[in-house]
Amino acid sequence: MTITFHLNGDEVSVPDIAPTTTLLDWLRNTRGLNGTKEGCNEGDCGACTVMVTDQDGPKALNACILFMPQLHGKSLHTVEGVANPDGTLHPVQKAMIDHHGSQCGFCTPGFIMSMVTAHTAGATDHDDQLAGNLCRCTGYAPIIRAAQAVQTAPVPKWLVTKPTQPQDALDNVMRPLSANDLAYQYAQRPTATLIAGATDVGLWVTKQLRDLDDVIFLDGCDDLKEISVTQDEVRFGALVNMNRVRETLTPIYPSYADMIRRYASQQVRNAATIGGNIANGSPIGDNPPALIALGARVHLRKQNTRRAILLEDFFIDYGKQDRSDGEFIEAITLPRGQDALRVYKVSKRFDQDISAVLGAFNIVIDQGYVTAACIAFGGMAAIPKRAKHVETALIGKAWTADTIRQAQSAFDADFSPLSDMRASALYRLETARALLARYAADLSGDHIPVLEVQ
């Protein structure tokens, strides 16, 4: 197995390396590029941020949970490769100096790389771009000022490199190049671990210290990265990353897209895939409740046999999904229609936090009466789950304050949540009831964004 990519402008080939070697370890231990720091080693702090460029453009990614085969055919820049070889600083570096954006300096390389990537991509939503980088010294203000100062500066020519297009033994065996290749390989090795963005699997290696004996990297399956939008439905290939999901859904289901803004960080959303998020079956995943409320279907494939089921039926029990050995998620489809969807994420922090409760409401009201309702929650049960008793209490009734109050009492029949470090069972139930009232206020035009609450 030989992995080929560009590193700070130069093509490198890495032979005979364990497939679950992280980029962070390789940079520091093999190449001596110690500017990429190890902080949390789980993709939360941003100290290990690097810029990876592929056919879709530059992306900020966390090197600590990025495996080496995921770089195959791409272009990588670390903090050591940001300045011109003649010593000329990148505009971001100069601005960080001028605006005093570094104090202890440990987090600075990661901030530099996030800012350089955003600058290269022309992104100016600095709060979002830097939400995945933690600094305990500056209070962020001078860093944001530095980012703003270089918005109009041109991208340095020395930073532009094209990804390679290698075809070698890594392809097809460990890195299939299409869904058909994947179907064949997975049928031959049905116990292999499928790795898409590695934002979850990466922690199996860095935190749980697990040995993954047989792995299949999905990044080469470009046909699983396609998006189709018609008048009737939206179809996401399983490997569409969450930032692309957000971009697609912003004009269609804006409340869902707003939730994705708070979903992890820029670095994680650039890697995490919608199919991987569903396949890991987390009871606190933020995507499944929203998709369930929309009536989404998951499309499964095993060799040449395909089937589609409602997403809500995919989740059977904690850690158990309706998916057999050798079967993988090929796509997710969600119907389009009247936008009555609202998605509410409740967490202790606005950015980059695991939800205590996530509620998704999709209720159709016709001439003052509820004609249809689909309500789903995360964080309230062992799986993402619909509130069917609440739905029944609403359907066919007048959409009034009395109906809503009566429906709120039905949450006890739908959920028996646990108490844990994020919230007590009582808090979760009370919050779920309150979110139904919040939904009613939203539909009446009394919408108050979370960041505007005083």
Coordinates of N, CA and C in Angstrom, one line a residue, residues 8-142:
N8 N 2.7 20.3 1.4 CA 3.2 21.7 1.3 C 3.9 21.9 0.0
G9 N 3.2 21.5 -1.1 CA 3.6 21.7 -2.4 C 4.5 20.6 -3.1
D10 N 5.0 19.7 -2.3 CA 5.8 18.6 -2.9 C 5.1 17.3 -2.8
E11 N 5.2 16.5 -3.9 CA 4.6 15.2 -3.9 C 5.3 14.2 -3.1
V12 N 4.6 13.5 -2.2 CA 5.2 12.5 -1.4 C 4.5 11.2 -1.6
S13 N 5.3 10.1 -1.4 CA 4.7 8.8 -1.4 C 5.1 8.1 -0.1
V14 N 4.1 7.5 0.5 CA 4.2 6.9 1.8 C 3.9 5.4 1.7
P15 N 5.0 4.5 1.6 CA 4.7 3.1 1.5 C 4.6 2.4 2.9
D16 N 3.9 1.3 2.8 CA 3.9 0.3 4.0 C 3.6 1.0 5.3
I17 N 2.5 1.7 5.4 CA 2.1 2.3 6.7 C 0.8 1.7 7.1
A18 N 0.6 1.5 8.4 CA -0.6 1.0 8.9 C -1.8 1.9 8.5
P19 N -2.9 1.4 8.0 CA -3.9 2.2 7.5 C -4.6 3.1 8.5
T20 N -4.5 2.8 9.8 CA -5.2 3.6 10.8 C -4.1 4.5 11.5
T21 N -3.0 4.7 10.9 CA -2.1 5.8 11.4 C -2.7 7.1 11.1
T22 N -2.7 7.9 12.1 CA -3.3 9.3 12.0 C -2.3 10.2 11.3
L23 N -2.9 11.2 10.6 CA -2.0 12.2 10.0 C -1.2 12.9 11.0
L24 N -1.8 13.2 12.2 CA -1.1 13.9 13.2 C 0.1 13.2 13.7
D25 N 0.0 11.9 13.9 CA 1.1 11.1 14.4 C 2.2 11.0 13.3
W26 N 1.8 10.9 12.0 CA 2.7 10.8 10.9 C 3.5 12.1 10.8
L27 N 2.8 13.2 10.8 CA 3.5 14.5 10.7 C 4.5 14.8 11.8
R28 N 4.1 14.5 13.0 CA 5.0 14.8 14.1 C 6.1 13.7 14.3
N29 N 5.8 12.5 14.2 CA 6.7 11.4 14.5 C 7.6 11.0 13.3
T30 N 7.1 11.2 12.1 CA 7.8 10.7 10.9 C 8.4 11.9 10.2
R31 N 7.7 13.0 10.0 CA 8.2 14.1 9.2 C 8.8 15.2 10.1
G32 N 8.6 15.2 11.4 CA 9.2 16.2 12.2 C 8.4 17.6 12.1
L33 N 7.2 17.5 11.6 CA 6.4 18.8 11.4 C 5.6 18.9 12.6
N34 N 6.2 19.5 13.6 CA 5.6 19.6 15.0 C 4.7 20.8 15.2
G35 N 4.6 21.7 14.1 CA 3.7 22.8 14.3 C 2.2 22.4 14.4
T36 N 1.9 21.2 13.9 CA 0.5 20.7 14.1 C 0.5 20.1 15.5
K37 N -0.3 20.6 16.3 CA -0.3 20.3 17.7 C -1.3 19.2 18.1
E38 N -1.0 18.4 19.1 CA -2.0 17.5 19.7 C -2.6 18.1 21.0
G39 N -3.9 18.4 20.9 CA -4.6 18.9 22.1 C -5.5 17.8 22.6
C40 N -6.7 17.8 22.2 CA -7.7 16.9 22.7 C -7.6 15.5 22.0
N41 N -7.1 15.4 20.8 CA -6.9 14.1 20.1 C -8.3 13.5 19.8
E42 N -9.3 14.3 19.7 CA -10.6 13.8 19.3 C -11.4 14.7 18.4
G43 N -10.7 15.7 17.9 CA -11.4 16.6 16.9 C -12.2 17.7 17.5
D44 N -11.9 18.1 18.7 CA -12.7 19.2 19.3 C -12.0 20.5 19.5
C45 N -10.7 20.5 19.7 CA -10.0 21.7 20.0 C -9.4 22.5 18.8
G46 N -9.2 21.8 17.7 CA -8.7 22.5 16.5 C -7.2 22.7 16.5
A47 N -6.4 22.3 17.5 CA -5.0 22.6 17.5 C -4.3 21.8 16.4
C48 N -4.9 20.8 15.9 CA -4.2 20.0 14.8 C -4.8 20.3 13.4
T49 N -5.5 21.4 13.3 CA -6.1 21.7 12.0 C -5.1 21.8 10.9
V50 N -5.4 21.2 9.7 CA -4.6 21.3 8.5 C -5.6 21.7 7.4
M51 N -5.0 22.1 6.2 CA -5.8 22.4 5.0 C -5.6 21.2 4.0
V52 N -6.7 20.6 3.7 CA -6.6 19.5 2.7 C -7.5 19.9 1.5
T53 N -6.9 19.9 0.3 CA -7.5 20.3 -1.0 C -7.8 19.1 -1.8
D54 N -9.0 18.9 -2.3 CA -9.3 17.9 -3.3 C -10.1 18.5 -4.4
Q55 N -10.8 17.8 -5.2 CA -11.5 18.3 -6.4 C -12.6 19.3 -6.0
D56 N -13.0 19.3 -4.8 CA -14.1 20.2 -4.3 C -13.5 21.4 -3.6
G57 N -12.2 21.6 -3.6 CA -11.6 22.8 -3.0 C -11.0 22.5 -1.7
P58 N -10.5 23.6 -1.0 CA -9.8 23.4 0.3 C -10.8 23.2 1.4
K59 N -10.4 22.4 2.4 CA -11.2 22.1 3.6 C -10.2 22.1 4.8
A60 N -10.7 22.7 5.9 CA -10.0 22.6 7.2 C -10.4 21.3 7.8
L61 N -9.5 20.5 8.2 CA -9.7 19.1 8.8 C -8.9 18.9 10.0
N62 N -9.3 18.1 10.9 CA -8.6 17.7 12.1 C -7.6 16.6 11.8
A63 N -6.3 16.8 11.9 CA -5.3 15.8 11.6 C -5.3 14.7 12.6
C64 N -5.8 14.9 13.8 CA -5.8 13.9 14.9 C -6.7 12.7 14.6
I65 N -7.8 13.0 13.8 CA -8.7 11.9 13.5 C -8.8 11.7 12.0
L66 N -7.8 12.0 11.3 CA -7.7 11.8 9.8 C -6.7 10.7 9.6
F67 N -7.1 9.6 9.0 CA -6.2 8.5 8.7 C -5.4 8.7 7.4
M68 N -4.2 8.2 7.3 CA -3.4 8.5 6.2 C -4.0 8.1 4.8
P69 N -4.7 7.0 4.7 CA -5.2 6.7 3.4 C -6.3 7.7 2.9
Q70 N -6.8 8.5 3.8 CA -7.8 9.5 3.4 C -7.1 10.7 2.7
L71 N -5.8 10.8 2.7 CA -5.1 11.8 2.0 C -4.7 11.4 0.6
H72 N -5.0 10.2 0.2 CA -4.6 9.7 -1.1 C -5.1 10.5 -2.2
G73 N -4.2 11.1 -3.0 CA -4.6 11.9 -4.2 C -4.9 13.3 -3.9
K74 N -4.7 13.8 -2.7 CA -5.1 15.1 -2.3 C -3.8 16.0 -2.0
S75 N -4.1 17.2 -1.7 CA -3.0 18.2 -1.4 C -3.2 18.6 0.1
L76 N -2.1 18.6 0.8 CA -2.1 18.9 2.2 C -1.2 20.1 2.5
H77 N -1.7 21.0 3.3 CA -0.8 22.1 3.8 C -0.9 22.1 5.3
T78 N 0.3 22.1 5.9 CA 0.4 22.3 7.4 C 0.9 23.7 7.6
V79 N 0.9 24.1 8.9 CA 1.3 25.5 9.2 C 2.7 25.8 8.7
E80 N 3.6 24.8 8.6 CA 4.9 25.0 8.1 C 5.0 25.4 6.6
G81 N 3.9 25.1 5.9 CA 3.8 25.3 4.5 C 3.0 26.5 4.1
V82 N 2.6 27.4 5.0 CA 1.8 28.5 4.7 C 2.5 29.7 4.2
A83 N 3.7 30.0 4.7 CA 4.5 31.1 4.3 C 5.2 30.7 2.9
N84 N 5.6 31.7 2.2 CA 6.4 31.5 1.0 C 7.7 31.0 1.4
P85 N 8.3 30.0 0.6 CA 9.6 29.5 0.9 C 10.7 30.6 1.0
D86 N 10.5 31.8 0.4 CA 11.4 32.9 0.6 C 11.3 33.6 1.9
G87 N 10.3 33.2 2.7 CA 10.1 33.8 4.0 C 9.0 34.8 4.1
T88 N 8.4 35.1 2.9 CA 7.2 36.0 3.0 C 6.0 35.4 3.7
L89 N 5.5 36.1 4.7 CA 4.4 35.6 5.4 C 3.1 35.6 4.6
H90 N 2.3 34.6 5.0 CA 0.9 34.6 4.4 C 0.2 35.8 5.1
P91 N -0.8 36.5 4.4 CA -1.5 37.6 5.0 C -2.1 37.3 6.4
V92 N -2.6 36.1 6.5 CA -3.2 35.7 7.8 C -2.1 35.7 8.9
Q93 N -0.9 35.2 8.6 CA 0.1 35.2 9.6 C 0.5 36.6 10.0
K94 N 0.6 37.5 9.0 CA 1.0 38.9 9.3 C -0.1 39.6 10.1
A95 N -1.4 39.3 9.8 CA -2.5 39.9 10.5 C -2.5 39.4 12.0
M96 N -2.2 38.2 12.2 CA -2.2 37.7 13.6 C -1.1 38.4 14.4
I97 N 0.0 38.7 13.8 CA 1.0 39.4 14.5 C 0.6 40.9 14.7
D98 N 0.1 41.5 13.7 CA -0.3 42.9 13.8 C -1.5 43.1 14.8
H99 N -2.4 42.1 14.9 CA -3.5 42.3 15.8 C -3.3 41.6 17.1
H100 N -2.1 41.1 17.4 CA -1.8 40.4 18.7 C -2.7 39.2 19.0
G101 N -2.9 38.4 17.9 CA -3.8 37.3 18.0 C -3.2 36.0 18.7
S102 N -2.0 36.1 19.2 CA -1.4 34.9 19.8 C -0.8 35.3 21.2
Q103 N -1.1 34.5 22.2 CA -0.5 34.7 23.5 C 0.4 33.5 23.8
C104 N -0.2 32.4 24.4 CA 0.6 31.3 24.8 C 1.1 30.6 23.5
G105 N 0.3 30.6 22.4 CA 0.8 30.2 21.1 C 0.4 28.7 20.8
F106 N 0.0 27.9 21.8 CA -0.3 26.5 21.5 C -1.4 26.3 20.5
C107 N -2.4 27.1 20.6 CA -3.6 27.0 19.7 C -3.3 27.7 18.3
T108 N -2.3 28.6 18.3 CA -2.1 29.4 17.1 C -2.0 28.7 15.8
P109 N -1.2 27.6 15.7 CA -1.1 27.0 14.4 C -2.4 26.5 13.9
G110 N -3.3 26.0 14.7 CA -4.6 25.5 14.3 C -5.5 26.7 13.8
F111 N -5.4 27.8 14.6 CA -6.2 29.0 14.1 C -5.6 29.5 12.8
I112 N -4.3 29.5 12.6 CA -3.8 29.9 11.4 C -4.3 29.1 10.2
M113 N -4.3 27.8 10.4 CA -4.8 26.9 9.3 C -6.2 27.0 9.0
S114 N -7.1 27.2 10.1 CA -8.5 27.4 9.8 C -8.7 28.8 9.1
M115 N -8.0 29.8 9.5 CA -8.1 31.1 8.8 C -7.6 31.1 7.4
V116 N -6.4 30.4 7.2 CA -5.9 30.3 5.8 C -6.9 29.5 4.9
T117 N -7.5 28.5 5.4 CA -8.4 27.7 4.6 C -9.6 28.6 4.3
A118 N -10.2 29.3 5.3 CA -11.3 30.2 5.0 C -10.9 31.3 4.0
H119 N -9.8 31.8 4.2 CA -9.3 32.9 3.3 C -9.2 32.3 1.9
T120 N -8.6 31.1 1.7 CA -8.4 30.5 0.4 C -9.8 30.3 -0.3
A121 N -10.8 29.9 0.6 CA -12.1 29.6 0.1 C -13.0 30.8 -0.1
G122 N -12.5 31.9 0.4 CA -13.3 33.2 0.3 C -14.4 33.2 1.4
A123 N -14.3 32.5 2.5 CA -15.3 32.5 3.5 C -15.1 33.6 4.5
T124 N -16.1 34.3 4.8 CA -16.0 35.5 5.8 C -16.9 35.3 7.0
D125 N -17.6 34.2 7.2 CA -18.4 34.0 8.4 C -17.4 33.5 9.5
H126 N -16.6 34.4 10.0 CA -15.5 34.0 10.9 C -15.9 33.3 12.1
D127 N -17.0 33.6 12.7 CA -17.4 33.0 14.0 C -17.7 31.5 13.7
D128 N -18.3 31.2 12.5 CA -18.5 29.8 12.2 C -17.2 29.1 11.8
Q129 N -16.4 29.7 11.0 CA -15.2 29.1 10.5 C -14.2 28.8 11.7
L130 N -14.3 29.5 12.8 CA -13.4 29.3 13.9 C -14.0 28.7 15.1
A131 N -15.3 28.3 15.0 CA -15.9 27.7 16.2 C -15.3 26.4 16.6
G132 N -14.5 25.7 15.8 CA -13.8 24.5 16.1 C -12.4 24.7 16.6
N133 N -12.0 25.9 16.8 CA -10.7 26.2 17.4 C -10.8 26.9 18.7
L134 N -10.2 26.3 19.7 CA -10.3 26.8 21.1 C -9.0 27.5 21.5
C135 N -9.3 28.7 22.1 CA -8.2 29.5 22.7 C -8.5 29.9 24.1
R136 N -7.7 29.7 25.0 CA -7.9 30.1 26.4 C -7.2 31.4 26.8
C137 N -6.6 32.0 25.9 CA -5.8 33.2 26.2 C -6.4 34.5 25.7
T138 N -6.8 34.6 24.5 CA -7.0 35.9 23.8 C -8.4 36.4 23.9
G139 N -9.4 35.5 24.3 CA -10.8 35.9 24.2 C -11.3 36.1 22.8
Y140 N -10.6 35.6 21.8 CA -10.9 35.5 20.4 C -11.0 36.9 19.7
A141 N -11.3 38.0 20.4 CA -11.5 39.2 19.7 C -10.3 39.6 18.7
P142 N -9.0 39.6 19.2 CA -8.0 39.9 18.3 C -7.8 38.9 17.1

